[in-house]
Amino acid sequence: MIRFGAWSTVLAVLAVQLLVLAAALAAMRANRLANRLLAALLLVMAGMMIPFVLGYAGFYDAYPWLTAAPFSIPLAVGPLVYAHVVALAEDRPLRAIHVAAPAAQFAYQLALFPFPVASKTWWDEQVHAPFVAAPLAAAILVSMAAYSLVSQRALRRYEQWLAERRRSPAPARRLRTAVLLLAILLCARAGYELFDAMVRPIDYFDLFGFYLLLGALGLFVGVNGWRHAADPAPAIAEPAERNWPAQGAEWLQRLRDGGWWREPSLDLARLARLLGTNTSHLSRALNAAGAGFAAELAAIRAEAVAAAIDAGAEADLLALALDAGFGSKASFNRAFRARYGVSPSAYRARRRRLSE
């Protein structure tokens, strides 16, 4: 007899809400790939809840042929969270390899589903329970753990990219809810598995708490995703074939024009912030355009001192060096000789002879 009690009704309401949110997200035009992947995640979460909705309501007793229906694919949760993060942060899909494990789990259930109930019962007792259940449970935990780590790494990279360009952190905060969902599910599922292994076997009804948590987390992530589905989300993107020498030359010119080279404490990180880039790109560009950050900065400062000498400045050479941003006489002499092949005093003496 089919009867919706409190447990089945609560899970059914949550599952329906997830399906409605999934449909709404899938229909969004903005951030299309990211929103569709989030919709797929909600669909998978609803699918994981459906067997328990049906079981608690008595469907499996009334319709035993529903056994092994391929509703629940928990191996898809981790890849979909990661795919959602990458889609919003980098505007690209994942490689097909990430679909392999979820597809294998779905194919396994789909292949088993058409068999008679007696055959499915025999398979469950003789094959699945003793040989498949434990490795599958371990694979789900490993999948969630691995994708939780790579999702957090991708999120940190995106947060850093946004911060370096002084962009709003809102898109990263939106992604953080999905990454947090995966971490919480991992902890909850691991807790249930440990309880099952170390305290007592978990039965069908003990899992109600986990699926209630699953539905609540899915609802939170889904509502948050739907609220911000159309919000701008700049993606990490660099030209495929960037002209690093030209980029380095441009940044060196901006360094000269901005007068930033006069700052005695100027370092690579400070210059990267002034230019609106990151240190790795700046270092790569300056190495491609010349001799690297330290050598190029020293050369610009040496050129400034030489220009002052050429203009007839009578100030002490050390004073000119300090005004150009050099921190010591030794570093000034070394940089000047590297740039002009003579010491600063010899350069001044030669200019004086030429002007007489």
mmCIF file of C-alpha atoms in Angstrom:
data_model
loop_
_atom_site.group_PDB
_atom_site.id
_atom_site.type_symbol
_atom_site.label_atom_id
_atom_site.label_comp_id
_atom_site.label_asym_id
_atom_site.label_seq_id
_atom_site.Cartn_x
_atom_site.Cartn_y
_atom_site.Cartn_z
ATOM 1 C CA MET A 1 0.000 0.000 0.000
ATOM 2 C CA ILE A 2 1.359 3.387 -1.011
ATOM 3 C CA ARG A 3 1.202 5.964 1.744
ATOM 4 C CA PHE A 4 3.111 9.223 2.034
ATOM 5 C CA GLY A 5 4.112 9.686 5.642
ATOM 6 C CA ALA A 6 6.180 12.457 7.194
ATOM 7 C CA TRP A 7 9.548 11.183 5.986
ATOM 8 C CA SER A 8 8.539 10.466 2.407
ATOM 9 C CA THR A 9 6.603 13.751 2.171
ATOM 10 C CA VAL A 10 9.497 15.873 3.433
ATOM 11 C CA LEU A 11 11.972 14.264 1.036
ATOM 12 C CA ALA A 12 9.478 14.456 -1.839
ATOM 13 C CA VAL A 13 8.913 18.190 -1.274
ATOM 14 C CA LEU A 14 12.667 18.808 -1.208
ATOM 15 C CA ALA A 15 13.205 16.732 -4.359
ATOM 16 C CA VAL A 16 10.447 18.559 -6.239
ATOM 17 C CA GLN A 17 11.920 21.922 -5.228
ATOM 18 C CA LEU A 18 15.323 20.815 -6.503
ATOM 19 C CA LEU A 19 13.773 19.772 -9.820
ATOM 20 C CA VAL A 20 11.992 23.135 -10.165
ATOM 21 C CA LEU A 21 15.217 25.014 -9.449
ATOM 22 C CA ALA A 22 17.072 22.793 -11.924
ATOM 23 C CA ALA A 23 14.545 23.642 -14.640
ATOM 24 C CA ALA A 24 14.805 27.366 -13.870
ATOM 25 C CA LEU A 25 18.606 27.300 -13.995
ATOM 26 C CA ALA A 26 18.691 25.268 -17.207
ATOM 27 C CA ALA A 27 16.536 27.910 -18.888
ATOM 28 C CA MET A 28 18.849 30.803 -17.991
ATOM 29 C CA ARG A 29 20.716 32.393 -20.902
ATOM 30 C CA ALA A 30 23.425 34.148 -18.874
ATOM 31 C CA ASN A 31 26.349 32.009 -17.659
ATOM 32 C CA ARG A 32 24.724 29.214 -19.598
ATOM 33 C CA LEU A 33 27.268 26.438 -19.129
ATOM 34 C CA ALA A 34 27.737 27.072 -15.395
ATOM 35 C CA ASN A 35 23.990 27.296 -14.762
ATOM 36 C CA ARG A 36 23.251 24.113 -16.696
ATOM 37 C CA LEU A 37 25.905 22.234 -14.756
ATOM 38 C CA LEU A 38 24.430 23.493 -11.500
ATOM 39 C CA ALA A 39 21.019 22.359 -12.779
ATOM 40 C CA ALA A 40 22.510 18.923 -13.502
ATOM 41 C CA LEU A 41 23.916 18.816 -9.951
ATOM 42 C CA LEU A 42 20.482 19.563 -8.482
ATOM 43 C CA LEU A 43 18.955 16.916 -10.750
ATOM 44 C CA VAL A 44 21.464 14.328 -9.521
ATOM 45 C CA MET A 45 20.784 15.282 -5.896
ATOM 46 C CA ALA A 46 17.042 14.929 -6.449
ATOM 47 C CA GLY A 47 17.699 11.565 -8.092
ATOM 48 C CA MET A 48 19.618 10.405 -5.030
ATOM 49 C CA MET A 49 16.584 11.236 -2.867
ATOM 50 C CA ILE A 50 13.956 9.569 -5.078
ATOM 51 C CA PRO A 51 14.679 5.920 -4.050
ATOM 52 C CA PHE A 52 14.118 6.910 -0.429
ATOM 53 C CA VAL A 53 10.953 8.838 -1.244
ATOM 54 C CA LEU A 54 9.647 5.753 -3.053
ATOM 55 C CA GLY A 55 10.866 3.370 -0.369
ATOM 56 C CA TYR A 56 9.422 5.272 2.596
ATOM 57 C CA ALA A 57 6.100 5.681 0.727
ATOM 58 C CA GLY A 58 5.843 1.937 -0.037
ATOM 59 C CA PHE A 59 6.374 2.015 -3.808
ATOM 60 C CA TYR A 60 8.931 -0.801 -3.790
ATOM 61 C CA ASP A 61 6.477 -3.038 -1.912
ATOM 62 C CA ALA A 62 3.673 -2.202 -4.334
ATOM 63 C CA TYR A 63 5.851 -2.254 -7.470
ATOM 64 C CA PRO A 64 8.893 -4.496 -6.835
ATOM 65 C CA TRP A 65 10.024 -4.086 -10.460
ATOM 66 C CA LEU A 66 11.196 -0.548 -9.528
ATOM 67 C CA THR A 67 14.119 -2.151 -7.686
ATOM 68 C CA ALA A 68 17.501 -1.035 -9.124
ATOM 69 C CA ALA A 69 15.934 1.803 -11.143
ATOM 70 C CA PRO A 70 18.884 4.061 -12.050
ATOM 71 C CA PHE A 71 17.805 7.135 -10.078
ATOM 72 C CA SER A 72 20.758 7.538 -7.717
ATOM 73 C CA ILE A 73 24.205 8.375 -9.189
ATOM 74 C CA PRO A 74 26.250 9.762 -6.256
ATOM 75 C CA LEU A 75 29.484 9.393 -8.257
ATOM 76 C CA ALA A 76 28.253 12.340 -10.350
ATOM 77 C CA VAL A 77 28.128 14.826 -7.437
ATOM 78 C CA GLY A 78 31.868 15.553 -7.220
ATOM 79 C CA PRO A 79 32.483 15.974 -10.969
ATOM 80 C CA LEU A 80 29.446 18.251 -11.323
ATOM 81 C CA VAL A 81 30.545 20.533 -8.470
ATOM 82 C CA TYR A 82 34.011 20.803 -10.018
ATOM 83 C CA ALA A 83 32.575 21.290 -13.512
ATOM 84 C CA HIS A 84 30.330 24.086 -12.210
ATOM 85 C CA VAL A 85 33.310 25.850 -10.590
ATOM 86 C CA VAL A 86 35.451 25.560 -13.727
ATOM 87 C CA ALA A 87 32.601 26.661 -16.006
ATOM 88 C CA LEU A 88 31.942 29.860 -14.061
ATOM 89 C CA ALA A 89 35.581 30.644 -13.223
ATOM 90 C CA GLU A 90 37.198 29.674 -16.531
ATOM 91 C CA ASP A 91 34.267 29.430 -18.968
ATOM 92 C CA ARG A 92 35.222 25.981 -20.208
ATOM 93 C CA PRO A 93 33.851 22.436 -19.911
ATOM 94 C CA LEU A 94 35.675 19.555 -18.296
ATOM 95 C CA ARG A 95 37.212 16.751 -20.331
ATOM 96 C CA ALA A 96 35.023 13.725 -20.998
ATOM 97 C CA ILE A 97 37.144 11.561 -18.661
ATOM 98 C CA HIS A 98 35.355 13.125 -15.687
ATOM 99 C CA VAL A 99 32.091 11.530 -16.851
ATOM 100 C CA ALA A 100 33.517 7.992 -16.844
ATOM 101 C CA ALA A 101 32.803 6.991 -13.241
ATOM 102 C CA PRO A 102 29.226 8.397 -13.089
ATOM 103 C CA ALA A 103 28.483 6.863 -16.494
ATOM 104 C CA ALA A 104 29.747 3.475 -15.305
ATOM 105 C CA GLN A 105 27.543 3.601 -12.208
ATOM 106 C CA PHE A 106 24.504 4.578 -14.287
ATOM 107 C CA ALA A 107 25.221 1.841 -16.845
ATOM 108 C CA TYR A 108 25.554 -0.755 -14.072
ATOM 109 C CA GLN A 109 22.142 0.127 -12.637
ATOM 110 C CA LEU A 110 20.548 0.460 -16.059
ATOM 111 C CA ALA A 111 21.795 -2.974 -17.096
ATOM 112 C CA LEU A 112 20.413 -4.551 -13.917
ATOM 113 C CA PHE A 113 17.042 -2.765 -13.946
ATOM 114 C CA PRO A 114 15.195 -4.776 -16.700
ATOM 115 C CA PHE A 115 15.809 -8.159 -15.060
ATOM 116 C CA PRO A 116 13.044 -9.945 -13.130
ATOM 117 C CA VAL A 117 12.775 -9.159 -9.442
ATOM 118 C CA ALA A 118 13.993 -12.630 -8.472
ATOM 119 C CA SER A 119 17.122 -12.193 -10.590
ATOM 120 C CA LYS A 120 17.803 -8.763 -9.118
ATOM 121 C CA THR A 121 17.366 -10.120 -5.598
ATOM 122 C CA TRP A 122 19.788 -12.958 -6.307
ATOM 123 C CA TRP A 123 22.334 -10.527 -7.789
ATOM 124 C CA ASP A 124 22.051 -8.228 -4.789
ATOM 125 C CA GLU A 125 22.571 -11.038 -2.297
ATOM 126 C CA GLN A 126 25.203 -13.057 -4.166
ATOM 127 C CA VAL A 127 27.191 -10.393 -6.042
ATOM 128 C CA HIS A 128 26.393 -6.792 -5.179
ATOM 129 C CA ALA A 129 26.374 -6.971 -1.368
ATOM 130 C CA PRO A 130 29.553 -9.073 -0.969
ATOM 131 C CA PHE A 131 31.647 -7.746 -3.876
ATOM 132 C CA VAL A 132 30.325 -4.410 -5.179
ATOM 133 C CA ALA A 133 28.813 -2.467 -2.274
ATOM 134 C CA ALA A 134 32.012 -1.809 -0.292
ATOM 135 C CA PRO A 135 34.206 -0.782 -3.277
ATOM 136 C CA LEU A 136 31.380 1.425 -4.557
ATOM 137 C CA ALA A 137 31.004 3.137 -1.166
ATOM 138 C CA ALA A 138 34.768 3.703 -1.059
ATOM 139 C CA ALA A 139 34.770 5.035 -4.632
ATOM 140 C CA ILE A 140 32.041 7.547 -3.750
ATOM 141 C CA LEU A 141 34.031 8.829 -0.776
ATOM 142 C CA VAL A 142 37.257 9.021 -2.790
ATOM 143 C CA SER A 143 35.448 10.832 -5.605
ATOM 144 C CA MET A 144 33.921 13.386 -3.242
ATOM 145 C CA ALA A 145 37.245 13.938 -1.470
ATOM 146 C CA ALA A 146 39.257 14.326 -4.676
ATOM 147 C CA TYR A 147 36.777 16.665 -6.321
ATOM 148 C CA SER A 148 36.428 18.652 -3.126
ATOM 149 C CA LEU A 149 40.191 19.286 -3.170
ATOM 150 C CA VAL A 150 40.416 20.235 -6.847
ATOM 151 C CA SER A 151 37.294 22.407 -6.561
ATOM 152 C CA GLN A 152 38.797 24.298 -3.633
ATOM 153 C CA ARG A 153 42.041 24.745 -5.565
ATOM 154 C CA ALA A 154 40.184 26.100 -8.612
ATOM 155 C CA LEU A 155 38.155 28.406 -6.376
ATOM 156 C CA ARG A 156 41.285 29.806 -4.665
ATOM 157 C CA ARG A 157 42.846 30.449 -8.065
ATOM 158 C CA TYR A 158 39.708 32.308 -9.162
ATOM 159 C CA GLU A 159 39.608 34.347 -5.943
ATOM 160 C CA GLN A 160 43.242 35.325 -6.450
ATOM 161 C CA TRP A 161 42.600 36.243 -10.081
ATOM 162 C CA LEU A 162 39.659 38.453 -9.110
ATOM 163 C CA ALA A 163 41.617 40.118 -6.299
ATOM 164 C CA GLU A 164 44.623 40.878 -8.517
ATOM 165 C CA ARG A 165 42.345 42.641 -10.990
ATOM 166 C CA ARG A 166 40.327 44.391 -8.288
ATOM 167 C CA ARG A 167 37.132 42.652 -9.448
ATOM 168 C CA SER A 168 34.122 41.955 -7.252
ATOM 169 C CA PRO A 169 34.524 38.737 -5.235
ATOM 170 C CA ALA A 170 30.787 37.985 -5.570
ATOM 171 C CA PRO A 171 31.167 35.269 -8.281
ATOM 172 C CA ALA A 172 33.689 33.430 -6.114
ATOM 173 C CA ARG A 173 31.366 33.648 -3.102
ATOM 174 C CA ARG A 174 28.628 32.061 -5.208
ATOM 175 C CA LEU A 175 30.943 29.175 -6.091
ATOM 176 C CA ARG A 176 32.010 28.756 -2.482
ATOM 177 C CA THR A 177 28.514 27.560 -1.533
ATOM 178 C CA ALA A 178 28.764 24.672 -4.023
ATOM 179 C CA VAL A 179 32.275 23.758 -2.853
ATOM 180 C CA LEU A 180 31.116 23.887 0.770
ATOM 181 C CA LEU A 181 28.170 21.636 -0.099
ATOM 182 C CA LEU A 182 30.526 18.955 -1.401
ATOM 183 C CA ALA A 183 32.745 19.161 1.685
ATOM 184 C CA ILE A 184 29.758 18.821 4.035
ATOM 185 C CA LEU A 185 28.342 15.880 2.075
ATOM 186 C CA LEU A 186 31.748 14.189 2.176
ATOM 187 C CA CYS A 187 31.945 14.551 5.962
ATOM 188 C CA ALA A 188 28.369 13.374 6.467
ATOM 189 C CA ARG A 189 28.735 10.348 4.200
ATOM 190 C CA ALA A 190 32.072 9.428 5.779
ATOM 191 C CA GLY A 191 30.439 9.654 9.206
ATOM 192 C CA TYR A 192 27.673 7.270 8.172
ATOM 193 C CA GLU A 193 30.173 4.825 6.680
ATOM 194 C CA LEU A 194 32.285 4.855 9.856
ATOM 195 C CA PHE A 195 29.196 4.307 11.997
ATOM 196 C CA ASP A 196 28.186 1.399 9.784
ATOM 197 C CA ALA A 197 31.653 -0.156 10.024
ATOM 198 C CA MET A 198 32.448 0.468 13.696
ATOM 199 C CA VAL A 199 29.145 0.676 15.610
ATOM 200 C CA ARG A 200 26.353 -1.224 13.873
ATOM 201 C CA PRO A 201 25.041 -1.783 10.354
ATOM 202 C CA ILE A 202 22.972 1.114 9.038
ATOM 203 C CA ASP A 203 19.526 0.258 7.733
ATOM 204 C CA TYR A 204 17.320 2.004 5.211
ATOM 205 C CA PHE A 205 15.662 4.232 7.800
ATOM 206 C CA ASP A 206 18.918 5.369 9.423
ATOM 207 C CA LEU A 207 19.784 7.172 6.178
ATOM 208 C CA PHE A 208 16.848 9.574 6.408
ATOM 209 C CA GLY A 209 19.035 12.166 8.145
ATOM 210 C CA PHE A 210 21.625 12.087 5.383
ATOM 211 C CA TYR A 211 19.083 12.592 2.625
ATOM 212 C CA LEU A 212 17.332 15.322 4.595
ATOM 213 C CA LEU A 213 20.709 17.075 4.796
ATOM 214 C CA LEU A 214 21.294 16.418 1.093
ATOM 215 C CA GLY A 215 17.981 18.021 0.171
ATOM 216 C CA ALA A 216 18.461 21.019 2.448
ATOM 217 C CA LEU A 217 21.974 21.687 1.132
ATOM 218 C CA GLY A 218 20.803 21.268 -2.453
ATOM 219 C CA LEU A 219 17.969 23.712 -1.847
ATOM 220 C CA PHE A 220 20.353 26.273 -0.347
ATOM 221 C CA VAL A 221 22.846 25.978 -3.204
ATOM 222 C CA GLY A 222 20.085 25.966 -5.806
ATOM 223 C CA VAL A 223 18.350 29.085 -4.469
ATOM 224 C CA ASN A 224 21.672 30.888 -4.145
ATOM 225 C CA GLY A 225 22.622 29.878 -7.684
ATOM 226 C CA TRP A 226 19.256 30.949 -9.085
ATOM 227 C CA ARG A 227 19.404 34.346 -7.327
ATOM 228 C CA HIS A 228 22.776 35.081 -8.916
ATOM 229 C CA ALA A 229 22.344 33.123 -12.144
ATOM 230 C CA ALA A 230 22.443 36.240 -14.339
ATOM 231 C CA ASP A 231 25.112 38.125 -12.371
ATOM 232 C CA PRO A 232 28.291 39.030 -14.300
ATOM 233 C CA ALA A 233 31.052 36.503 -13.739
ATOM 234 C CA PRO A 234 34.350 37.390 -15.442
ATOM 235 C CA ALA A 235 36.213 34.249 -16.428
ATOM 236 C CA ILE A 236 39.914 33.598 -16.136
ATOM 237 C CA ALA A 237 41.089 33.992 -19.699
ATOM 238 C CA GLU A 238 44.425 34.676 -21.318
ATOM 239 C CA PRO A 239 45.166 34.807 -25.036
ATOM 240 C CA ALA A 240 46.222 31.415 -26.329
ATOM 241 C CA GLU A 241 49.339 32.836 -27.975
ATOM 242 C CA ARG A 242 50.259 35.891 -25.957
ATOM 243 C CA ASN A 243 53.072 38.074 -27.282
ATOM 244 C CA TRP A 244 55.140 38.179 -24.119
ATOM 245 C CA PRO A 245 58.000 40.346 -25.477
ATOM 246 C CA ALA A 246 55.510 42.973 -26.672
ATOM 247 C CA GLN A 247 53.634 42.796 -23.380
ATOM 248 C CA GLY A 248 56.887 43.193 -21.463
ATOM 249 C CA ALA A 249 57.888 46.202 -23.564
ATOM 250 C CA GLU A 250 54.506 47.800 -22.922
ATOM 251 C CA TRP A 251 54.780 47.294 -19.170
ATOM 252 C CA LEU A 252 58.340 48.645 -19.113
ATOM 253 C CA GLN A 253 57.120 51.748 -20.907
ATOM 254 C CA ARG A 254 54.342 52.165 -18.358
ATOM 255 C CA LEU A 255 56.930 51.744 -15.600
ATOM 256 C CA ARG A 256 58.933 54.588 -17.123
ATOM 257 C CA ASP A 257 55.953 56.823 -17.825
ATOM 258 C CA GLY A 258 54.436 56.293 -14.393
ATOM 259 C CA GLY A 259 57.642 57.212 -12.587
ATOM 260 C CA TRP A 260 57.166 54.189 -10.332
ATOM 261 C CA TRP A 261 60.857 53.319 -10.701
ATOM 262 C CA ARG A 262 61.631 56.183 -8.285
ATOM 263 C CA GLU A 263 60.099 54.225 -5.373
ATOM 264 C CA PRO A 264 63.036 52.725 -3.429
ATOM 265 C CA SER A 265 60.840 49.900 -2.137
ATOM 266 C CA LEU A 266 59.348 48.985 -5.525
ATOM 267 C CA ASP A 267 59.240 45.206 -5.936
ATOM 268 C CA LEU A 268 57.672 42.781 -8.384
ATOM 269 C CA ALA A 269 54.439 42.406 -6.390
ATOM 270 C CA ARG A 270 53.970 46.179 -6.060
ATOM 271 C CA LEU A 271 54.569 46.750 -9.771
ATOM 272 C CA ALA A 272 52.151 43.911 -10.657
ATOM 273 C CA ARG A 273 49.430 45.615 -8.609
ATOM 274 C CA LEU A 274 50.138 48.965 -10.285
ATOM 275 C CA LEU A 275 49.895 47.344 -13.709
ATOM 276 C CA GLY A 276 46.789 45.315 -12.840
ATOM 277 C CA THR A 277 48.367 41.912 -13.461
ATOM 278 C CA ASN A 278 49.957 39.146 -11.412
ATOM 279 C CA THR A 279 53.579 38.491 -10.555
ATOM 280 C CA SER A 280 53.926 35.366 -12.686
ATOM 281 C CA HIS A 281 52.747 37.127 -15.856
ATOM 282 C CA LEU A 282 54.801 40.227 -15.106
ATOM 283 C CA SER A 283 57.960 38.212 -14.477
ATOM 284 C CA ARG A 284 57.437 36.187 -17.662
ATOM 285 C CA ALA A 285 56.856 39.289 -19.781
ATOM 286 C CA LEU A 286 59.868 41.194 -18.428
ATOM 287 C CA ASN A 287 62.129 38.180 -18.935
ATOM 288 C CA ALA A 288 60.882 37.906 -22.523
ATOM 289 C CA ALA A 289 61.339 41.616 -23.197
ATOM 290 C CA GLY A 290 64.713 42.047 -21.541
ATOM 291 C CA ALA A 291 66.789 40.903 -18.617
ATOM 292 C CA GLY A 292 64.064 40.556 -15.984
ATOM 293 C CA PHE A 293 62.545 42.788 -13.343
ATOM 294 C CA ALA A 294 65.600 43.611 -11.206
ATOM 295 C CA ALA A 295 67.953 44.270 -14.131
ATOM 296 C CA GLU A 296 65.401 46.333 -16.088
ATOM 297 C CA LEU A 297 64.511 48.429 -13.038
ATOM 298 C CA ALA A 298 68.192 49.078 -12.292
ATOM 299 C CA ALA A 299 68.805 50.037 -15.933
ATOM 300 C CA ILE A 300 65.919 52.538 -15.919
ATOM 301 C CA ARG A 301 67.231 54.119 -12.733
ATOM 302 C CA ALA A 302 70.764 54.258 -14.168
ATOM 303 C CA GLU A 303 69.374 55.942 -17.299
ATOM 304 C CA ALA A 304 67.666 58.539 -15.100
ATOM 305 C CA VAL A 305 70.970 59.370 -13.395
ATOM 306 C CA ALA A 306 72.765 59.512 -16.745
ATOM 307 C CA ALA A 307 70.058 61.858 -18.083
ATOM 308 C CA ALA A 308 70.532 64.134 -15.085
ATOM 309 C CA ILE A 309 74.309 64.182 -15.670
ATOM 310 C CA ASP A 310 73.769 64.931 -19.375
ATOM 311 C CA ALA A 311 71.492 67.821 -18.406
ATOM 312 C CA GLY A 312 74.312 69.345 -16.358
ATOM 313 C CA ALA A 313 73.150 68.437 -12.852
ATOM 314 C CA GLU A 314 75.871 69.298 -10.338
ATOM 315 C CA ALA A 315 74.391 67.393 -7.395
ATOM 316 C CA ASP A 316 76.408 64.694 -5.720
ATOM 317 C CA LEU A 317 76.227 61.383 -7.596
ATOM 318 C CA LEU A 318 74.874 59.559 -4.545
ATOM 319 C CA ALA A 319 72.117 62.148 -4.204
ATOM 320 C CA LEU A 320 71.188 61.610 -7.850
ATOM 321 C CA ALA A 321 71.214 57.854 -7.285
ATOM 322 C CA LEU A 322 68.958 58.035 -4.236
ATOM 323 C CA ASP A 323 66.577 60.340 -6.084
ATOM 324 C CA ALA A 324 66.356 57.741 -8.864
ATOM 325 C CA GLY A 325 65.346 55.050 -6.383
ATOM 326 C CA PHE A 326 68.658 53.293 -5.712
ATOM 327 C CA GLY A 327 69.011 52.067 -2.155
ATOM 328 C CA SER A 328 72.790 52.198 -1.849
ATOM 329 C CA LYS A 329 75.931 53.460 -3.535
ATOM 330 C CA ALA A 330 77.100 49.921 -4.276
ATOM 331 C CA SER A 331 73.929 48.947 -6.112
ATOM 332 C CA PHE A 332 74.000 52.248 -8.015
ATOM 333 C CA ASN A 333 77.617 51.815 -9.161
ATOM 334 C CA ARG A 334 76.981 48.221 -10.163
ATOM 335 C CA ALA A 335 73.858 49.034 -12.176
ATOM 336 C CA PHE A 336 75.418 52.098 -13.835
ATOM 337 C CA ARG A 337 78.493 50.171 -14.932
ATOM 338 C CA ALA A 338 76.305 47.334 -16.259
ATOM 339 C CA ARG A 339 74.304 49.838 -18.320
ATOM 340 C CA TYR A 340 77.070 52.159 -19.586
ATOM 341 C CA GLY A 341 80.307 50.196 -19.170
ATOM 342 C CA VAL A 342 81.929 52.864 -16.991
ATOM 343 C CA SER A 343 81.551 54.116 -13.433
ATOM 344 C CA PRO A 344 79.226 57.081 -12.750
ATOM 345 C CA SER A 345 82.177 59.362 -11.923
ATOM 346 C CA ALA A 346 83.971 58.429 -15.148
ATOM 347 C CA TYR A 347 80.774 59.061 -17.113
ATOM 348 C CA ARG A 348 80.414 62.534 -15.538
ATOM 349 C CA ALA A 349 84.080 63.355 -16.171
ATOM 350 C CA ARG A 350 83.722 62.386 -19.845
ATOM 351 C CA ARG A 351 80.596 64.523 -20.225
ATOM 352 C CA ARG A 352 82.430 67.491 -18.727
ATOM 353 C CA ARG A 353 85.331 67.093 -21.142
ATOM 354 C CA LEU A 354 82.948 66.921 -24.098
ATOM 355 C CA SER A 355 81.138 70.079 -22.992
ATOM 356 C CA GLU A 356 84.321 72.178 -22.654
#
